[in-house]
Coordinates of C-alpha atoms in Angstrom, one line a residue:
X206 CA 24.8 16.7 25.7
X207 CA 23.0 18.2 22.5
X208 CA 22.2 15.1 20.2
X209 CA 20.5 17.3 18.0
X210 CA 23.1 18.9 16.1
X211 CA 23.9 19.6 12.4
X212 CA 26.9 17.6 12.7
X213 CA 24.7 14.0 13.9
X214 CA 22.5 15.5 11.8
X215 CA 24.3 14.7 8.4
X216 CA 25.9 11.9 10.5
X217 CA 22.4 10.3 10.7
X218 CA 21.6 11.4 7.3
X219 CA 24.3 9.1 5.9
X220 CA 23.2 6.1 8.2
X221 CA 19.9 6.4 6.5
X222 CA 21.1 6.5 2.8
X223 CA 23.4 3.4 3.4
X224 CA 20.3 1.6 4.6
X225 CA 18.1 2.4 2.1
X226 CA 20.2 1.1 -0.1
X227 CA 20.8 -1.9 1.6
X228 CA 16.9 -2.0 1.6
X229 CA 17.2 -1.8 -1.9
X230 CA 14.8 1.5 -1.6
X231 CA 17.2 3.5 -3.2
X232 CA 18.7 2.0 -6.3
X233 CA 20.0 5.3 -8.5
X234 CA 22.7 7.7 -7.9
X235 CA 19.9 10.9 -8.8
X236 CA 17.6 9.6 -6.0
X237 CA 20.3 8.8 -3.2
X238 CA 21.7 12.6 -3.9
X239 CA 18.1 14.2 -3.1
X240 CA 18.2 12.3 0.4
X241 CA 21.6 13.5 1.2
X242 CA 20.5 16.9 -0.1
X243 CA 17.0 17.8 2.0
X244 CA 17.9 17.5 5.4
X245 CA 14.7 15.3 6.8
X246 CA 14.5 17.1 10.0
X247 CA 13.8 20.3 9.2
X248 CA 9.9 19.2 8.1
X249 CA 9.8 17.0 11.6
X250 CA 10.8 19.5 14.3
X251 CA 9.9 18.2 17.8
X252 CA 11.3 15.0 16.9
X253 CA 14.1 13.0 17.4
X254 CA 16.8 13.0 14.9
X255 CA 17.0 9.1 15.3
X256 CA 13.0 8.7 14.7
X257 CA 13.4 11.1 11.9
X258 CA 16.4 9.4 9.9
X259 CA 15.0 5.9 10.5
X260 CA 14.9 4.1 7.6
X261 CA 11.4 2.9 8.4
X262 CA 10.1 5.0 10.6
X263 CA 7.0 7.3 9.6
X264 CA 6.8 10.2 11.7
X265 CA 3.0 11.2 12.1
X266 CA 2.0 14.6 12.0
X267 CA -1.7 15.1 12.5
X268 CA -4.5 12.8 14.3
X269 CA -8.2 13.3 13.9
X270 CA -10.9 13.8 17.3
X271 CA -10.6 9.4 17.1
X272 CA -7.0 9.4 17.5
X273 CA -6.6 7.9 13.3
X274 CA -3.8 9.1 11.8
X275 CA -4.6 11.4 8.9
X276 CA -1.1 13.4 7.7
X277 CA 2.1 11.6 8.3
X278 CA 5.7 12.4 7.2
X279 CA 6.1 8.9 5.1
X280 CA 9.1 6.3 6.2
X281 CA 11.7 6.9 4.0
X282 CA 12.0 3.5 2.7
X283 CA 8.5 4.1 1.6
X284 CA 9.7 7.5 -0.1
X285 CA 12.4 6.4 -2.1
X286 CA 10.8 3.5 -3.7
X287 CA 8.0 5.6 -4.9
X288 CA 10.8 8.0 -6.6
X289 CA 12.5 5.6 -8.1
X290 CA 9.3 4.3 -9.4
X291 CA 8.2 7.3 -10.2
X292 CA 11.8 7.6 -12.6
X293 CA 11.9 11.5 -12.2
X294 CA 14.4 13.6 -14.3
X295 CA 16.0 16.9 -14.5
X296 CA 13.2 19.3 -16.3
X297 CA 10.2 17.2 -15.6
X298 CA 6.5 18.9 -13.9
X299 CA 5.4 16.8 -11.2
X300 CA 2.5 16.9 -9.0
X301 CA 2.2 15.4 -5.5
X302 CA -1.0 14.7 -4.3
X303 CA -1.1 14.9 -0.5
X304 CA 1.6 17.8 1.1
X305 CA 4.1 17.6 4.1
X306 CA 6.9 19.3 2.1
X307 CA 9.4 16.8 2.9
X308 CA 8.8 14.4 0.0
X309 CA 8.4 17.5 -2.5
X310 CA 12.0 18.8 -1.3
X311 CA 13.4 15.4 -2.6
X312 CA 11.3 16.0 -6.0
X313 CA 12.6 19.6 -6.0
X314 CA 16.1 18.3 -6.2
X315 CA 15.6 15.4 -8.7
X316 CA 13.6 17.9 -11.2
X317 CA 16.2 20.7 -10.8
X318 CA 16.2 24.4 -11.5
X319 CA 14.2 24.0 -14.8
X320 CA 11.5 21.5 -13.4
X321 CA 8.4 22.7 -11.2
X322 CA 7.2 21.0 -8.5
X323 CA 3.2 21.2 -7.4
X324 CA 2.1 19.3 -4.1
X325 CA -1.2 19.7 -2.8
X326 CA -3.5 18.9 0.1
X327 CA -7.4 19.7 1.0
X328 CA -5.9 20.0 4.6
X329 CA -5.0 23.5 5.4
X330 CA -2.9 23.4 8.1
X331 CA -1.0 20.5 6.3
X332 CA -0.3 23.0 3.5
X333 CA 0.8 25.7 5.6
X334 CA 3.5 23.5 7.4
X335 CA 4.2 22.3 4.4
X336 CA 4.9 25.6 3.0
X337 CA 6.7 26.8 6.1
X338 CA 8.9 24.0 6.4
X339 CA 9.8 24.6 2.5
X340 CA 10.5 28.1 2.9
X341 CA 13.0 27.8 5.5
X342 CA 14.7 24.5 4.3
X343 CA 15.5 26.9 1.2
X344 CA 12.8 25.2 -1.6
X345 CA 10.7 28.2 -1.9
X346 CA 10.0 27.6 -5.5
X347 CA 7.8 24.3 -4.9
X348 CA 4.2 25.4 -5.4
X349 CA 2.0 24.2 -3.0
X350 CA -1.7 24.5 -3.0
X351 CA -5.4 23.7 -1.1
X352 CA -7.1 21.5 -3.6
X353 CA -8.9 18.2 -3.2
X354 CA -7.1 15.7 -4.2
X355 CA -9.7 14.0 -6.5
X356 CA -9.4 17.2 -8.6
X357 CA -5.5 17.2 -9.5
X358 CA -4.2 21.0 -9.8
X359 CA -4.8 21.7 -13.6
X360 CA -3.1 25.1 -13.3
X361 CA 0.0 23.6 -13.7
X362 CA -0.6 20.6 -15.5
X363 CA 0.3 18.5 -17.8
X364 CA 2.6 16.9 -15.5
X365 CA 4.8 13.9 -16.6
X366 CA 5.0 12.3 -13.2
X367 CA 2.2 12.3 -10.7
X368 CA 3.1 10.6 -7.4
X369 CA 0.3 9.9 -4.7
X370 CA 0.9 10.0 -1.4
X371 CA -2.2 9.1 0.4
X372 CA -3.7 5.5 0.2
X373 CA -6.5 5.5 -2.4
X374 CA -9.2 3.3 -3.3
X375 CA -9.7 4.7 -7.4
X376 CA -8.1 6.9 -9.6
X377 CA -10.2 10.0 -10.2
X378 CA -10.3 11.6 -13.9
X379 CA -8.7 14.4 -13.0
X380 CA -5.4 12.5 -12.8
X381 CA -5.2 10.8 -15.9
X382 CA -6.5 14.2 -17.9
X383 CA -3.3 16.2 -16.5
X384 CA -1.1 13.4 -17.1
X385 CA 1.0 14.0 -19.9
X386 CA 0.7 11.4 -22.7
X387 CA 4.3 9.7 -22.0
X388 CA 4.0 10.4 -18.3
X389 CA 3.6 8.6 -15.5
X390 CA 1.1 8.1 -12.3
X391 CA 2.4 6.5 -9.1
X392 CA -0.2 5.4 -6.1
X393 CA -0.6 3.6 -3.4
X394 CA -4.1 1.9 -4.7
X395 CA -5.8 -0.1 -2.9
X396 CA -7.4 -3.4 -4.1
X397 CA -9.4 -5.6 -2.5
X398 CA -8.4 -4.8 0.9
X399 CA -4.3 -4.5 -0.5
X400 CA -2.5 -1.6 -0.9
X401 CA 0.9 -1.7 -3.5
X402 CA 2.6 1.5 -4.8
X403 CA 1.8 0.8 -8.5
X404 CA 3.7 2.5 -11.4
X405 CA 1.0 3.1 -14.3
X406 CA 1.9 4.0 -17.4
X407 CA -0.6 5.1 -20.4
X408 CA -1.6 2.4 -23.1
X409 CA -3.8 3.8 -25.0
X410 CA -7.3 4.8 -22.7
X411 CA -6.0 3.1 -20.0
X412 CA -3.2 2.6 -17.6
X413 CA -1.1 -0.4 -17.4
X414 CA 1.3 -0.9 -14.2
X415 CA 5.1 -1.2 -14.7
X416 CA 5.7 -2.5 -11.1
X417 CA 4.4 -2.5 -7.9
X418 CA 5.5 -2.1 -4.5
X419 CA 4.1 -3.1 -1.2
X420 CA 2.8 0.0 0.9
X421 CA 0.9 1.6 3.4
X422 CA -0.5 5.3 4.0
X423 CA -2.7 7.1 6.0
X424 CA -5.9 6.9 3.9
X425 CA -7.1 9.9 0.9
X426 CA -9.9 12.7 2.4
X427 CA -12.1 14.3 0.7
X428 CA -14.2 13.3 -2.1
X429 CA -11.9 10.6 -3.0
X430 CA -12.3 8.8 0.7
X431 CA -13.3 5.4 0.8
X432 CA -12.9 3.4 4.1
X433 CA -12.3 -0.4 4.8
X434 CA -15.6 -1.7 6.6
X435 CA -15.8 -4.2 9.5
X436 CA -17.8 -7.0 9.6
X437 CA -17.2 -7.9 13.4
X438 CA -16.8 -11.4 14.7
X439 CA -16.0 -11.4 18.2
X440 CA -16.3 -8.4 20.2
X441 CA -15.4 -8.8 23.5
X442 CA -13.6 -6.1 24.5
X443 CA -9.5 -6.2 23.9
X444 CA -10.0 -9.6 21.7
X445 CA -12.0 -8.3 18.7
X446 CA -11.6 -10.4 15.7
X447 CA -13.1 -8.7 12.2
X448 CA -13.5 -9.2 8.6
X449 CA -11.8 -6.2 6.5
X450 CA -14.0 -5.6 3.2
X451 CA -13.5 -3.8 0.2
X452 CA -15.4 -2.4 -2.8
X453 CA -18.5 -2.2 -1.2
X454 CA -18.6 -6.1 -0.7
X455 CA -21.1 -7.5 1.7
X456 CA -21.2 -10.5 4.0
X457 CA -23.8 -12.1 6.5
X458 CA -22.6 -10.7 9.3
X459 CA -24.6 -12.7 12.0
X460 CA -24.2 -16.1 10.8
X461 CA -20.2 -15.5 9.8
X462 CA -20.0 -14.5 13.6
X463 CA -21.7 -17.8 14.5
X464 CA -19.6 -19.7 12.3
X465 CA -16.3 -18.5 14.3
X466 CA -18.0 -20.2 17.2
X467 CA -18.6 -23.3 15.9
X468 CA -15.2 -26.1 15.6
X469 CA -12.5 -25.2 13.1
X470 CA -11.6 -27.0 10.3
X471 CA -8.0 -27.5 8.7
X472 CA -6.8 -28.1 5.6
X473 CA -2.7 -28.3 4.5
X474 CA -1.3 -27.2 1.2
X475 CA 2.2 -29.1 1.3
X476 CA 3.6 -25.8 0.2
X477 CA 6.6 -23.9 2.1
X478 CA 7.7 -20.8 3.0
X479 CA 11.1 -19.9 4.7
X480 CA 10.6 -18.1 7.8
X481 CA 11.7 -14.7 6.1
X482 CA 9.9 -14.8 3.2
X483 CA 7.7 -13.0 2.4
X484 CA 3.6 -13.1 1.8
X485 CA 2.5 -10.4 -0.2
X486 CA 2.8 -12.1 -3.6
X487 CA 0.5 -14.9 -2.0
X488 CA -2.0 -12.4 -0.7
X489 CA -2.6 -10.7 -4.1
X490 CA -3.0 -14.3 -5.6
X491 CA -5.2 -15.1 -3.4
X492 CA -6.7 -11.7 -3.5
X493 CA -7.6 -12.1 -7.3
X494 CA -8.5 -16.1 -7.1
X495 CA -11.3 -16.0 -4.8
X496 CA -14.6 -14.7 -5.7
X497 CA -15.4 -13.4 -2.1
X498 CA -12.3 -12.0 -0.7
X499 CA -11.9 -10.1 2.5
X500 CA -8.8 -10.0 5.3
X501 CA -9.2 -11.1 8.5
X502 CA -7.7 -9.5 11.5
X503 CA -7.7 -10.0 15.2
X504 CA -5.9 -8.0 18.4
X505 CA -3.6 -9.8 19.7
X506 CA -5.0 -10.8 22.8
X507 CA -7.2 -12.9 20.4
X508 CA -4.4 -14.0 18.9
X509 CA -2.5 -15.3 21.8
X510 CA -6.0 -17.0 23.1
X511 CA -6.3 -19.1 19.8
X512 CA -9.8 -17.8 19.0
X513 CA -7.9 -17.5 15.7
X514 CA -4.4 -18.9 14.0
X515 CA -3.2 -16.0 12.2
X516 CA -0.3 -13.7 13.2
X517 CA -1.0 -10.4 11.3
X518 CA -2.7 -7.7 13.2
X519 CA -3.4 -5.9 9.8
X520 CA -5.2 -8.9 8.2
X521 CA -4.6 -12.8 6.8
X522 CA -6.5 -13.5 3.2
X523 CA -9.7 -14.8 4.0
X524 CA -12.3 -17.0 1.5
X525 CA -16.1 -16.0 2.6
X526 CA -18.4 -18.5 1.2
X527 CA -22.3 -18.0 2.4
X528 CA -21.7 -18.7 6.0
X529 CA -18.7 -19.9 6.0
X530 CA -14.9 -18.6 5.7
X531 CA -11.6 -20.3 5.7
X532 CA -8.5 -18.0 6.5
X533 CA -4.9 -18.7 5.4
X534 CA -2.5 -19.8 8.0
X535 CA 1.2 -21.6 8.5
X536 CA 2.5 -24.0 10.8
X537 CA 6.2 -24.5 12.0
X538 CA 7.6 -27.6 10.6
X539 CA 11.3 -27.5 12.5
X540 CA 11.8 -26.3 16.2
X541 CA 14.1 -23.7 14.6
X542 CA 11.2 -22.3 13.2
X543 CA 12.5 -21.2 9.7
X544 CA 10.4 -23.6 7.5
X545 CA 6.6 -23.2 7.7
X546 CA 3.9 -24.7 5.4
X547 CA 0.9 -23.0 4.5
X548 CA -2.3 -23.8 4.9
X549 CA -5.9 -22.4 5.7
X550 CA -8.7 -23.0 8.9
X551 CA -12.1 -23.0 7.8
X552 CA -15.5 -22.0 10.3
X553 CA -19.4 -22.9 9.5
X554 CA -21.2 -25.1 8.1
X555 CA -19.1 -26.0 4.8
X556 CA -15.8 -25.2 7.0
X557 CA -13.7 -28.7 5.2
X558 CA -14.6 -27.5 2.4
X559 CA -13.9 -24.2 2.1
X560 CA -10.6 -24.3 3.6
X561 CA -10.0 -27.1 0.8
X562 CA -11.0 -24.4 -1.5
X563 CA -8.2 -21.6 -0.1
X564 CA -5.9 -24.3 0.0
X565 CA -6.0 -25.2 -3.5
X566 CA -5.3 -21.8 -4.4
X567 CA -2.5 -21.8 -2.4
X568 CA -1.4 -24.9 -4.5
X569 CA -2.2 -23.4 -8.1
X570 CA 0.0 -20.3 -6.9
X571 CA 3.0 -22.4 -5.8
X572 CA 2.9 -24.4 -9.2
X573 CA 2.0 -21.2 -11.3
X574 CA 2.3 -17.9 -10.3
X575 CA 5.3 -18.2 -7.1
X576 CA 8.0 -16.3 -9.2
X577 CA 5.3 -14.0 -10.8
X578 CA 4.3 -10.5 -11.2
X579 CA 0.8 -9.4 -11.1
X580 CA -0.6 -6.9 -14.0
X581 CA -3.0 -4.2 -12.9
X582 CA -4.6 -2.3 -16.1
X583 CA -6.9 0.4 -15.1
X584 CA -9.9 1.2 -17.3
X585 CA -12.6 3.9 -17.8
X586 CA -16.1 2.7 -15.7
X587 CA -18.3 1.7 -18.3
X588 CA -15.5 -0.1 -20.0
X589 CA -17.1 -3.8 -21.6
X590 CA -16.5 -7.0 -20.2
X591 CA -15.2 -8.1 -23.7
X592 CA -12.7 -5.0 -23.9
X593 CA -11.3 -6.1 -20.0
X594 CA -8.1 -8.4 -20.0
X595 CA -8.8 -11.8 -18.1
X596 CA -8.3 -12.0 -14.3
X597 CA -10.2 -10.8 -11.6
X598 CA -12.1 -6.9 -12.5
X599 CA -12.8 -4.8 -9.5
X600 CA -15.4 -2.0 -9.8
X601 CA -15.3 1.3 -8.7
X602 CA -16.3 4.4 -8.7
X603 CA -14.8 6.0 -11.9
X604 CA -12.4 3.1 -13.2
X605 CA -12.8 -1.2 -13.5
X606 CA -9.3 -2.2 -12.3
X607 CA -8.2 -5.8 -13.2
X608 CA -5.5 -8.4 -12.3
X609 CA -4.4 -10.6 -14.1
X610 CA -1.2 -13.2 -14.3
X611 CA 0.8 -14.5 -16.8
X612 CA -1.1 -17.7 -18.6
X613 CA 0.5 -21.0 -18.3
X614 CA 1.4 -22.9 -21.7

């Protein structure tokens, strides 16, 4: 029997919506209405209609010569909480920087017949599918374009919404010029090793975030590329263990790989999580705290053999200090396994206390900062200290991005 039919298709389709809004991705009647519009599977053919209306699910479309993903159809979850961050209406220009057509059929219905949209890509062949896949799903008036990202498309600009989707690591000048001066700019930025979909809006030179999202995307090309480096720990093959580093931080390599060797250290905060809660708000605490920041990640083999205590594959917060680090951690405190309290495992020389020093973080978010959002304001590079909000400033290559947290009375 056919599964893949028009009829399972819309069937499928509705199974989708309902979870997304169950996933609270899609919280407005304008944005549910594009997804039950733009049938999804007409920009993923080859694929199964169950891969392609999973709420979740990214469908990749395009690998480079080291098998990395580099073009990817984004998980719809992912999709619809940019849009409704991104607050689109009926008339608006938007831009969308990085094509697969998909995500710029859903814009073409929330912007209607007197809104344009623009989506462009340095990829050719990403453009071209994107363009196909348009044309015959019936959204031939999207323009779509070969640009580098880091450029914008100033032919149709200003644009009052410009939504991002490719992981980047600074906002380029080009954005912020053909941003209109009530618009908005949503991106998946990374900071410090973390990625959130952050709304920005304009205050005056800079941008000020509105909310934020966790993310992940398949990372920006071009001019605008800026890779995560390892600092490798343990290589033995299948059981690697490295430090993830941002913003061109560097670490001693050679004595932070003898330090994992040596006896761990343990400190416990007293704090709890429930066994479904969930980290990210502690990360980005922790991610602004600490002076020398970095993620630590490990296969899972390495995982399973205890060389480390962490569960994350992607990367647990990690405090570097000279040859030393201490990485966050939990332990179970109920066979049931739904109450955990955090804590942090330090290596090196100064292991106690540097694990002490994670830990105490830990504590100053629980008593400040749990129910908390963050505020990320982006500034021009060059921008003075004295002019820069308090909280942690990252530099890079055109902007000085802060965070910062409510103050306590």
């Amino acid at each position: 029997m056919n599964i893949n039919t028009p009829e399972n298709a819309e069937q499928l389709r509705d199974k989708m919506v309902a979870d997304l809004r169950d996933l609270d991705a899609i919280r407005s009647d304008a944005v549910e209405k594009a997804f039950r519009s733009v049938p999804r599977h007409l920009f993923a053919p080859g694929e199964s209609l169950e891969q392609v209306y999973a709420a979740e699910k990214a469908v990749i479309t395009k690998t480079d010569s080291n098998g990395i993903n580099i073009s990817s159809v984004s998980a719809p979850r992912i999709q619809a909480f940019m849009l409704e961050q991104a607050g689109i209406r009926p008339g608006m220009r938007v831009l969308e920087v990085g094509s697969g057509g998909y995500n710029a059929a859903l814009i073409a219905e929330l912007v209607g017949d007197e809104g344009e949209v623009t989506s462009i890509d340095i990829d050719p062949d990403i453009t071209d599918r994107a363009r196909r896949f348009l044309d015959e799903a019936g959204y031939e008036r999207v323009n779509v374009s070969v640009v580098d990202g880091e450029e914008g498309e100033p032919k149709h600009a200003p644009y009052d919404r410009i939504i991002v989707t490719a992981g980047t690591w600074d906002i380029p000048p080009a954005w912020t010029d053909q941003l209109a001066d009530d618009g908005r700019l949503v991106v998946p930025l990374r900071v410090r090793g973390l990625t959130r979909s952050i709304a920005f809006e304009r205050e005056g030179d800079h941008l000020v975030s509105r909310d934020y999202e966790l993310c992940g995307f398949v990372q920006m090309q071009g001019a605008g590329e800026n890779q995560l480096q390892l600092a490798v720990l343990h290589d033995v093959e299948g059981e690697e263990v490295a430090l993830r580093l941002d913003d061109d931080q560097q670490v001693e390599t050679a004595r932070l790989r003898e330090a994992l060797g040596r006896p761990r250290a343990e400190a416990w905060s007293g704090v709890t999580l429930g066994g479904f809660e969930p980290w990210d708000q502690l990360e980005l605490w922790l991610a602004s705290a600490v002076p020398d920041f970095a993620l630590l990640a490990a296969k899972r083999p390495a995982r399973d053999k205890g060389i480390v205590a962490t569960a994350s594959p992607m990367g647990t917060a990690t405090l570097i200090n000279g040859a030393s680090f201490a990485y966050r951690t939990t332990r179970p405190l109920n066979e049931e396994r739904t109450t955990f309290e955090l804590g942090a495992i330090g290596h090196g020389p100064d292991a106690q206390e540097t694990a002490e020093r994670l830990v105490e973080q830990i504590r100053v978010w629980d008593r400040d900062h749990r129910t908390d959002q963050a505020r990320f304001e982006v500034h021009p590079a060059g921008t003075p200290d004295d002019k820069l909000p308090a909280g942690r400033v990252i530099d890079k290559r055109h902007t000085r991005v802060t965070i910062s947290w409510p103050q306590q009375s």
